[in-house]
Amino acid sequence: MIIGCPKEIKDHEFRVGLTPSNVHTFSEAGCKVYIEKGAGEAINFYDEDYKNAGAIIADKEELFEKSEMIIKVKEPVKEEYDLFKEKQVLYTYLHLANDKELTEMLLKKKIFSIAYETIRKGKLLPCLAPMSSIAGRLSIIEGAKYLEKTYGGNGTFIGGAPGTRKGKVLILGGGNVGFNAAQMALGLGAEVIIADIDLARLEYIDQVFHSKITTLYSDSGNIKEWIRDCDILIGSVLIPGSKAPKLIRKEHLKLMKKGAVIVDVAIDQGGCIETSHPTTHTDPIYIIDGIVHYSVANMPGAVAKTSTIALTNTTVPYGLKIATLGAKEACLQIPELTEGLNTIDGKITYKGIAQAFGADYFDPIATLQAYQ
């Protein structure tokens, strides 16, 4: 299969879909790989490194024209829509349940799209996990920064100081993001609370952290009580492939301390805070009712080199199967990739996306078997 890896053009997105080492792996498997000129330069992966690994350096138009499969990091943006060819394979993060326009483009062009975030192995999301870990840890670092009075925060130092109270961090959701956020917050000396509806998960967290973190059952009444005293609120609730539930409403902001910070890590899936909207690394925050909101949609892009390596460690093995077996056969043979299939031949094959738009859902196996 001919692979194309374009340069990301989303604001401050310096990650890249393939490293030079990954190109070498694909080349050894008999694939031809096109890399857009300068795709990895921002994180010290230079064109010469890619060429030495076997890649062909091309401009964006040539890359899209010649490639059978496009490997990216983030979902395509509008400027890239016209570059896609009918029935091309797209392998990247997509978050389609929050992006009707992109979904419509993929359907119109009959794109064979496989989304990193919906590839599932049992209960695990292997291609989402590394970015969730990084985003969870970053959420505390960013939350602590924007607590500074300079940015409109209430001036609390998250770790406190002798003779003062520590900052209080409330984390909604005890999954991978929430767990890593708790780990970072505890390490910085904060008082940490995790809320979740999965009691078994709360028990696990309590044991792992040796009861140093408060675990609470999450319901609307309890949330109203807990948000009154938190300095940083982390929204980390995920329903794979579907829109995130809105746990914090606009009226809840009036209950919070002025200058508290909300970090909505679920913003890629629409956010779990009603007042959240996607922001960028260039302009990351805004303030509503005295509450600082941080909702950058590509948080791990801030640490692009680490994120790229962590991501490709998980995405490349699946990508190699797609490239060597063909997208149809790989999805039929590998259950994880069947789960990852979002659109094929103009049809939506992931329930959460169909439900988000009130569209028809098509069984992925039956759709694959009929695909020519």
Short mmCIF file of N, CA and C in Angstrom, two decimals, residues 167-314:
data_model
loop_
_atom_site.label_atom_id
_atom_site.label_comp_id
_atom_site.label_asym_id
_atom_site.label_seq_id
_atom_site.Cartn_x
_atom_site.Cartn_y
_atom_site.Cartn_z
N GLY A 167 -4.15 23.53 47.35
CA GLY A 167 -5.20 23.65 46.36
C GLY A 167 -6.03 22.38 46.32
N LYS A 168 -7.32 22.54 46.00
CA LYS A 168 -8.21 21.37 45.93
C LYS A 168 -8.55 21.09 44.47
N VAL A 169 -8.33 19.86 44.05
CA VAL A 169 -8.59 19.44 42.67
C VAL A 169 -9.72 18.43 42.66
N LEU A 170 -10.78 18.73 41.89
CA LEU A 170 -11.90 17.81 41.71
C LEU A 170 -11.84 17.25 40.29
N ILE A 171 -11.78 15.93 40.18
CA ILE A 171 -11.67 15.27 38.88
C ILE A 171 -12.95 14.47 38.63
N LEU A 172 -13.65 14.83 37.56
CA LEU A 172 -14.87 14.13 37.19
C LEU A 172 -14.52 13.04 36.18
N GLY A 173 -14.55 11.80 36.63
CA GLY A 173 -14.20 10.67 35.77
C GLY A 173 -12.90 10.02 36.21
N GLY A 174 -12.97 8.73 36.50
CA GLY A 174 -11.81 8.01 37.02
C GLY A 174 -11.13 7.12 36.00
N GLY A 175 -11.32 7.41 34.72
CA GLY A 175 -10.67 6.62 33.67
C GLY A 175 -9.20 6.98 33.53
N ASN A 176 -8.66 6.73 32.35
CA ASN A 176 -7.23 6.95 32.11
C ASN A 176 -6.83 8.40 32.32
N VAL A 177 -7.62 9.33 31.79
CA VAL A 177 -7.34 10.76 31.97
C VAL A 177 -7.39 11.13 33.44
N GLY A 178 -8.49 10.76 34.10
CA GLY A 178 -8.67 11.11 35.50
C GLY A 178 -7.61 10.52 36.40
N PHE A 179 -7.24 9.25 36.13
CA PHE A 179 -6.22 8.58 36.93
C PHE A 179 -4.89 9.32 36.82
N ASN A 180 -4.50 9.69 35.60
CA ASN A 180 -3.23 10.38 35.41
C ASN A 180 -3.26 11.80 35.95
N ALA A 181 -4.43 12.44 35.86
CA ALA A 181 -4.57 13.77 36.47
C ALA A 181 -4.39 13.68 37.98
N ALA A 182 -4.98 12.66 38.58
CA ALA A 182 -4.85 12.47 40.03
C ALA A 182 -3.41 12.22 40.42
N GLN A 183 -2.73 11.40 39.64
CA GLN A 183 -1.32 11.10 39.92
C GLN A 183 -0.48 12.36 39.92
N MET A 184 -0.70 13.23 38.92
CA MET A 184 0.07 14.46 38.81
C MET A 184 -0.30 15.44 39.93
N ALA A 185 -1.61 15.58 40.19
CA ALA A 185 -2.06 16.51 41.23
C ALA A 185 -1.53 16.11 42.60
N LEU A 186 -1.58 14.82 42.89
CA LEU A 186 -1.08 14.33 44.17
C LEU A 186 0.43 14.57 44.28
N GLY A 187 1.12 14.34 43.17
CA GLY A 187 2.56 14.56 43.17
C GLY A 187 2.94 16.01 43.42
N LEU A 188 2.06 16.94 43.00
CA LEU A 188 2.32 18.36 43.21
C LEU A 188 1.84 18.84 44.57
N GLY A 189 1.26 17.93 45.35
CA GLY A 189 0.89 18.27 46.72
C GLY A 189 -0.53 18.73 46.92
N ALA A 190 -1.39 18.59 45.91
CA ALA A 190 -2.77 19.06 46.03
C ALA A 190 -3.63 18.10 46.84
N GLU A 191 -4.76 18.60 47.28
CA GLU A 191 -5.82 17.76 47.84
C GLU A 191 -6.67 17.29 46.67
N VAL A 192 -6.86 15.99 46.52
CA VAL A 192 -7.45 15.45 45.29
C VAL A 192 -8.71 14.65 45.58
N ILE A 193 -9.74 14.93 44.79
CA ILE A 193 -10.99 14.17 44.84
C ILE A 193 -11.29 13.65 43.44
N ILE A 194 -11.61 12.36 43.33
CA ILE A 194 -12.05 11.77 42.07
C ILE A 194 -13.49 11.30 42.23
N ALA A 195 -14.33 11.68 41.26
CA ALA A 195 -15.73 11.25 41.27
C ALA A 195 -16.00 10.38 40.06
N ASP A 196 -16.72 9.28 40.26
CA ASP A 196 -17.05 8.38 39.17
C ASP A 196 -18.29 7.59 39.58
N ILE A 197 -18.95 6.97 38.58
CA ILE A 197 -20.13 6.16 38.89
C ILE A 197 -19.77 4.68 38.98
N ASP A 198 -18.52 4.34 38.69
CA ASP A 198 -18.06 2.94 38.72
C ASP A 198 -17.40 2.67 40.07
N LEU A 199 -18.12 2.02 40.94
CA LEU A 199 -17.61 1.80 42.30
C LEU A 199 -16.39 0.89 42.31
N ALA A 200 -16.33 -0.06 41.39
CA ALA A 200 -15.16 -0.94 41.31
C ALA A 200 -13.93 -0.12 40.92
N ARG A 201 -14.11 0.83 40.02
CA ARG A 201 -12.99 1.69 39.62
C ARG A 201 -12.55 2.57 40.79
N LEU A 202 -13.50 3.09 41.55
CA LEU A 202 -13.16 3.91 42.70
C LEU A 202 -12.40 3.10 43.75
N GLU A 203 -12.81 1.85 43.92
CA GLU A 203 -12.11 0.99 44.87
C GLU A 203 -10.67 0.75 44.41
N TYR A 204 -10.49 0.53 43.11
CA TYR A 204 -9.14 0.34 42.56
C TYR A 204 -8.28 1.58 42.79
N ILE A 205 -8.84 2.75 42.50
CA ILE A 205 -8.09 4.00 42.68
C ILE A 205 -7.72 4.21 44.14
N ASP A 206 -8.66 3.91 45.02
CA ASP A 206 -8.40 4.06 46.46
C ASP A 206 -7.23 3.16 46.89
N GLN A 207 -7.21 1.94 46.37
CA GLN A 207 -6.14 1.01 46.74
C GLN A 207 -4.80 1.43 46.15
N VAL A 208 -4.80 1.82 44.87
CA VAL A 208 -3.55 2.19 44.20
C VAL A 208 -2.90 3.41 44.86
N PHE A 209 -3.72 4.37 45.26
CA PHE A 209 -3.19 5.58 45.87
C PHE A 209 -3.15 5.51 47.40
N HIS A 210 -3.36 4.30 47.93
CA HIS A 210 -3.24 4.06 49.38
C HIS A 210 -4.08 5.05 50.19
N SER A 211 -5.30 5.28 49.71
CA SER A 211 -6.29 6.13 50.39
C SER A 211 -5.84 7.59 50.54
N LYS A 212 -4.88 8.02 49.75
CA LYS A 212 -4.42 9.42 49.79
C LYS A 212 -5.31 10.34 48.95
N ILE A 213 -6.20 9.72 48.16
CA ILE A 213 -7.13 10.48 47.34
C ILE A 213 -8.55 10.17 47.81
N THR A 214 -9.38 11.19 47.86
CA THR A 214 -10.78 10.98 48.23
C THR A 214 -11.55 10.51 47.00
N THR A 215 -12.23 9.40 47.12
CA THR A 215 -13.06 8.88 46.02
C THR A 215 -14.52 9.01 46.40
N LEU A 216 -15.32 9.55 45.46
CA LEU A 216 -16.72 9.81 45.75
C LEU A 216 -17.59 9.34 44.60
N TYR A 217 -18.78 8.87 44.92
CA TYR A 217 -19.73 8.47 43.89
C TYR A 217 -20.30 9.72 43.23
N SER A 218 -20.37 9.69 41.91
CA SER A 218 -20.77 10.88 41.16
C SER A 218 -22.27 10.88 40.86
N ASP A 219 -22.96 11.88 41.36
CA ASP A 219 -24.33 12.16 40.91
C ASP A 219 -24.53 13.67 40.95
N SER A 220 -25.61 14.16 40.38
CA SER A 220 -25.79 15.60 40.20
C SER A 220 -25.81 16.36 41.52
N GLY A 221 -26.43 15.77 42.54
CA GLY A 221 -26.48 16.44 43.84
C GLY A 221 -25.11 16.57 44.46
N ASN A 222 -24.34 15.51 44.41
CA ASN A 222 -23.00 15.55 44.97
C ASN A 222 -22.09 16.52 44.21
N ILE A 223 -22.23 16.54 42.88
CA ILE A 223 -21.40 17.46 42.09
C ILE A 223 -21.63 18.90 42.52
N LYS A 224 -22.89 19.28 42.72
CA LYS A 224 -23.19 20.65 43.16
C LYS A 224 -22.50 20.98 44.48
N GLU A 225 -22.41 20.00 45.35
CA GLU A 225 -21.77 20.23 46.66
C GLU A 225 -20.26 20.35 46.52
N TRP A 226 -19.65 19.47 45.70
CA TRP A 226 -18.18 19.41 45.64
C TRP A 226 -17.55 20.57 44.90
N ILE A 227 -18.28 21.11 43.90
CA ILE A 227 -17.65 22.17 43.10
C ILE A 227 -17.51 23.48 43.87
N ARG A 228 -18.19 23.62 45.00
CA ARG A 228 -18.16 24.88 45.74
C ARG A 228 -16.75 25.22 46.26
N ASP A 229 -15.97 24.20 46.56
CA ASP A 229 -14.69 24.46 47.22
C ASP A 229 -13.48 24.09 46.39
N CYS A 230 -13.67 23.64 45.15
CA CYS A 230 -12.50 23.22 44.37
C CYS A 230 -11.82 24.42 43.71
N ASP A 231 -10.52 24.32 43.55
CA ASP A 231 -9.76 25.35 42.84
C ASP A 231 -9.58 24.98 41.38
N ILE A 232 -9.43 23.68 41.11
CA ILE A 232 -9.32 23.19 39.73
C ILE A 232 -10.33 22.07 39.55
N LEU A 233 -11.13 22.18 38.49
CA LEU A 233 -12.07 21.12 38.15
C LEU A 233 -11.64 20.52 36.81
N ILE A 234 -11.40 19.21 36.80
CA ILE A 234 -11.00 18.50 35.59
C ILE A 234 -12.18 17.71 35.06
N GLY A 235 -12.59 17.99 33.82
CA GLY A 235 -13.65 17.21 33.18
C GLY A 235 -13.01 16.13 32.33
N SER A 236 -13.16 14.87 32.73
CA SER A 236 -12.46 13.79 32.02
C SER A 236 -13.37 12.60 31.76
N VAL A 237 -14.64 12.88 31.49
CA VAL A 237 -15.60 11.80 31.25
C VAL A 237 -15.60 11.44 29.77
N LEU A 238 -15.50 10.16 29.46
CA LEU A 238 -15.43 9.70 28.08
C LEU A 238 -16.43 8.59 27.83
N ILE A 239 -17.20 8.76 26.75
CA ILE A 239 -17.99 7.66 26.19
C ILE A 239 -17.42 7.44 24.79
N PRO A 240 -16.63 6.38 24.57
CA PRO A 240 -15.88 6.23 23.32
C PRO A 240 -16.73 6.43 22.07
N GLY A 241 -16.28 7.36 21.22
CA GLY A 241 -16.94 7.59 19.94
C GLY A 241 -18.22 8.39 20.00
N SER A 242 -18.70 8.72 21.22
CA SER A 242 -19.96 9.44 21.38
C SER A 242 -19.71 10.79 22.03
N LYS A 243 -20.74 11.65 21.99
CA LYS A 243 -20.60 12.94 22.65
C LYS A 243 -20.51 12.76 24.16
N ALA A 244 -19.68 13.59 24.78
CA ALA A 244 -19.53 13.53 26.23
C ALA A 244 -20.79 14.09 26.90
N PRO A 245 -21.21 13.52 28.05
CA PRO A 245 -22.36 14.06 28.77
C PRO A 245 -22.00 15.38 29.45
N LYS A 246 -22.96 16.29 29.53
CA LYS A 246 -22.72 17.59 30.17
C LYS A 246 -22.96 17.45 31.68
N LEU A 247 -21.90 17.37 32.45
CA LEU A 247 -22.01 17.19 33.90
C LEU A 247 -22.07 18.52 34.64
N ILE A 248 -21.46 19.55 34.08
CA ILE A 248 -21.46 20.87 34.70
C ILE A 248 -22.24 21.83 33.82
N ARG A 249 -23.29 22.41 34.37
CA ARG A 249 -24.14 23.35 33.64
C ARG A 249 -23.71 24.79 33.95
N LYS A 250 -24.19 25.71 33.13
CA LYS A 250 -23.81 27.13 33.32
C LYS A 250 -24.18 27.62 34.71
N GLU A 251 -25.34 27.20 35.21
CA GLU A 251 -25.76 27.67 36.54
C GLU A 251 -24.84 27.18 37.65
N HIS A 252 -24.11 26.09 37.39
CA HIS A 252 -23.18 25.58 38.40
C HIS A 252 -22.00 26.53 38.62
N LEU A 253 -21.67 27.33 37.61
CA LEU A 253 -20.51 28.23 37.75
C LEU A 253 -20.70 29.22 38.90
N LYS A 254 -21.95 29.60 39.14
CA LYS A 254 -22.23 30.56 40.22
C LYS A 254 -21.96 29.95 41.61
N LEU A 255 -21.89 28.62 41.67
CA LEU A 255 -21.61 27.95 42.94
C LEU A 255 -20.10 27.88 43.22
N MET A 256 -19.30 28.07 42.19
CA MET A 256 -17.85 27.91 42.32
C MET A 256 -17.18 29.18 42.84
N LYS A 257 -15.98 29.02 43.39
CA LYS A 257 -15.20 30.16 43.85
C LYS A 257 -14.74 30.98 42.65
N LYS A 258 -14.79 32.28 42.74
CA LYS A 258 -14.27 33.13 41.67
C LYS A 258 -12.79 32.84 41.47
N GLY A 259 -12.39 32.72 40.22
CA GLY A 259 -10.99 32.45 39.92
C GLY A 259 -10.63 30.98 39.94
N ALA A 260 -11.63 30.10 40.13
CA ALA A 260 -11.36 28.66 39.98
C ALA A 260 -11.14 28.38 38.50
N VAL A 261 -10.53 27.25 38.21
CA VAL A 261 -10.19 26.89 36.83
C VAL A 261 -10.86 25.59 36.44
N ILE A 262 -11.50 25.59 35.27
CA ILE A 262 -12.06 24.37 34.69
C ILE A 262 -11.18 23.95 33.52
N VAL A 263 -10.75 22.69 33.51
CA VAL A 263 -10.02 22.13 32.38
C VAL A 263 -10.89 21.01 31.81
N ASP A 264 -11.41 21.22 30.61
CA ASP A 264 -12.31 20.24 30.00
C ASP A 264 -11.52 19.38 29.01
N VAL A 265 -11.02 18.24 29.49
CA VAL A 265 -10.21 17.36 28.65
C VAL A 265 -11.09 16.63 27.64
N ALA A 266 -12.39 16.59 27.87
CA ALA A 266 -13.31 15.88 26.98
C ALA A 266 -13.76 16.74 25.80
N ILE A 267 -13.12 17.88 25.59
CA ILE A 267 -13.60 18.83 24.58
C ILE A 267 -13.59 18.24 23.17
N ASP A 268 -12.70 17.29 22.89
CA ASP A 268 -12.68 16.66 21.56
C ASP A 268 -14.00 15.98 21.25
N GLN A 269 -14.68 15.51 22.29
CA GLN A 269 -15.97 14.83 22.11
C GLN A 269 -17.12 15.75 22.52
N GLY A 270 -16.91 17.05 22.41
CA GLY A 270 -17.96 18.02 22.70
C GLY A 270 -17.89 18.61 24.09
N GLY A 271 -17.06 18.02 24.97
CA GLY A 271 -16.88 18.56 26.31
C GLY A 271 -17.94 18.09 27.28
N CYS A 272 -17.54 17.98 28.57
CA CYS A 272 -18.52 17.59 29.60
C CYS A 272 -18.90 18.79 30.47
N ILE A 273 -18.51 19.99 30.02
CA ILE A 273 -18.88 21.24 30.68
C ILE A 273 -19.72 22.04 29.70
N GLU A 274 -20.92 22.44 30.09
CA GLU A 274 -21.82 23.12 29.17
C GLU A 274 -21.22 24.41 28.61
N THR A 275 -20.42 25.10 29.39
CA THR A 275 -19.86 26.39 28.96
C THR A 275 -18.54 26.25 28.23
N SER A 276 -18.11 25.03 27.95
CA SER A 276 -16.85 24.82 27.23
C SER A 276 -17.05 24.97 25.73
N HIS A 277 -16.03 25.51 25.08
CA HIS A 277 -15.94 25.45 23.63
C HIS A 277 -14.46 25.29 23.29
N PRO A 278 -14.15 24.67 22.14
CA PRO A 278 -12.75 24.40 21.83
C PRO A 278 -11.91 25.68 21.74
N THR A 279 -10.74 25.63 22.35
CA THR A 279 -9.78 26.73 22.25
C THR A 279 -8.48 26.17 21.66
N THR A 280 -7.51 27.05 21.50
CA THR A 280 -6.24 26.65 20.88
C THR A 280 -5.08 26.99 21.81
N HIS A 281 -3.92 26.44 21.50
CA HIS A 281 -2.73 26.77 22.28
C HIS A 281 -2.38 28.25 22.15
N THR A 282 -2.77 28.88 21.05
CA THR A 282 -2.53 30.30 20.86
C THR A 282 -3.40 31.15 21.77
N ASP A 283 -4.64 30.73 21.95
CA ASP A 283 -5.60 31.47 22.77
C ASP A 283 -6.36 30.45 23.63
N PRO A 284 -5.72 29.96 24.71
CA PRO A 284 -6.22 28.76 25.40
C PRO A 284 -7.35 28.96 26.38
N ILE A 285 -7.55 30.17 26.90
CA ILE A 285 -8.51 30.34 27.99
C ILE A 285 -9.52 31.45 27.70
N TYR A 286 -10.63 31.38 28.42
CA TYR A 286 -11.61 32.46 28.46
C TYR A 286 -12.28 32.38 29.83
N ILE A 287 -12.97 33.43 30.22
CA ILE A 287 -13.57 33.51 31.56
C ILE A 287 -15.07 33.73 31.44
N ILE A 288 -15.84 32.91 32.13
CA ILE A 288 -17.29 33.06 32.21
C ILE A 288 -17.68 33.06 33.68
N ASP A 289 -18.42 34.06 34.10
CA ASP A 289 -18.88 34.18 35.50
C ASP A 289 -17.72 34.07 36.49
N GLY A 290 -16.57 34.60 36.10
CA GLY A 290 -15.42 34.60 37.00
C GLY A 290 -14.65 33.29 37.04
N ILE A 291 -15.06 32.31 36.23
CA ILE A 291 -14.40 31.00 36.21
C ILE A 291 -13.55 30.88 34.95
N VAL A 292 -12.28 30.56 35.12
CA VAL A 292 -11.36 30.41 34.00
C VAL A 292 -11.61 29.06 33.32
N HIS A 293 -11.80 29.08 32.01
CA HIS A 293 -12.02 27.86 31.24
C HIS A 293 -10.81 27.60 30.34
N TYR A 294 -10.28 26.38 30.41
CA TYR A 294 -9.21 25.93 29.51
C TYR A 294 -9.74 24.71 28.79
N SER A 295 -9.85 24.80 27.45
CA SER A 295 -10.43 23.67 26.71
C SER A 295 -9.74 23.54 25.35
N VAL A 296 -8.44 23.41 25.39
CA VAL A 296 -7.66 23.22 24.16
C VAL A 296 -7.93 21.81 23.63
N ALA A 297 -8.27 21.75 22.33
CA ALA A 297 -8.73 20.48 21.77
C ALA A 297 -7.59 19.53 21.39
N ASN A 298 -6.37 20.00 21.44
CA ASN A 298 -5.24 19.10 21.15
C ASN A 298 -4.15 19.30 22.21
N MET A 299 -4.52 19.08 23.45
CA MET A 299 -3.61 19.32 24.58
C MET A 299 -2.25 18.66 24.42
N PRO A 300 -2.19 17.35 24.04
CA PRO A 300 -0.88 16.71 23.95
C PRO A 300 0.04 17.32 22.90
N GLY A 301 -0.52 18.14 22.00
CA GLY A 301 0.30 18.83 21.02
C GLY A 301 1.30 19.78 21.65
N ALA A 302 1.08 20.15 22.90
CA ALA A 302 2.01 21.04 23.60
C ALA A 302 3.33 20.35 23.88
N VAL A 303 3.30 19.04 23.98
CA VAL A 303 4.52 18.25 24.20
C VAL A 303 4.65 17.29 23.02
N ALA A 304 4.81 17.88 21.85
CA ALA A 304 4.61 17.17 20.59
C ALA A 304 5.57 16.02 20.37
N LYS A 305 6.82 16.16 20.79
CA LYS A 305 7.77 15.08 20.52
C LYS A 305 7.44 13.84 21.35
N THR A 306 7.24 14.02 22.64
CA THR A 306 6.86 12.90 23.50
C THR A 306 5.55 12.29 23.01
N SER A 307 4.59 13.14 22.67
CA SER A 307 3.27 12.66 22.23
C SER A 307 3.36 11.86 20.94
N THR A 308 4.17 12.34 20.00
CA THR A 308 4.30 11.63 18.72
C THR A 308 4.86 10.23 18.92
N ILE A 309 5.90 10.13 19.71
CA ILE A 309 6.52 8.81 19.93
C ILE A 309 5.56 7.89 20.69
N ALA A 310 4.90 8.42 21.72
CA ALA A 310 3.96 7.61 22.50
C ALA A 310 2.79 7.15 21.63
N LEU A 311 2.30 8.04 20.77
CA LEU A 311 1.17 7.70 19.91
C LEU A 311 1.54 6.66 18.87
N THR A 312 2.63 6.89 18.16
CA THR A 312 2.99 5.97 17.06
C THR A 312 3.40 4.58 17.58
N ASN A 313 3.83 4.51 18.83
CA ASN A 313 4.11 3.19 19.42
C ASN A 313 2.87 2.30 19.38
N THR A 314 1.69 2.91 19.46
CA THR A 314 0.45 2.13 19.48
C THR A 314 -0.25 2.10 18.13
#
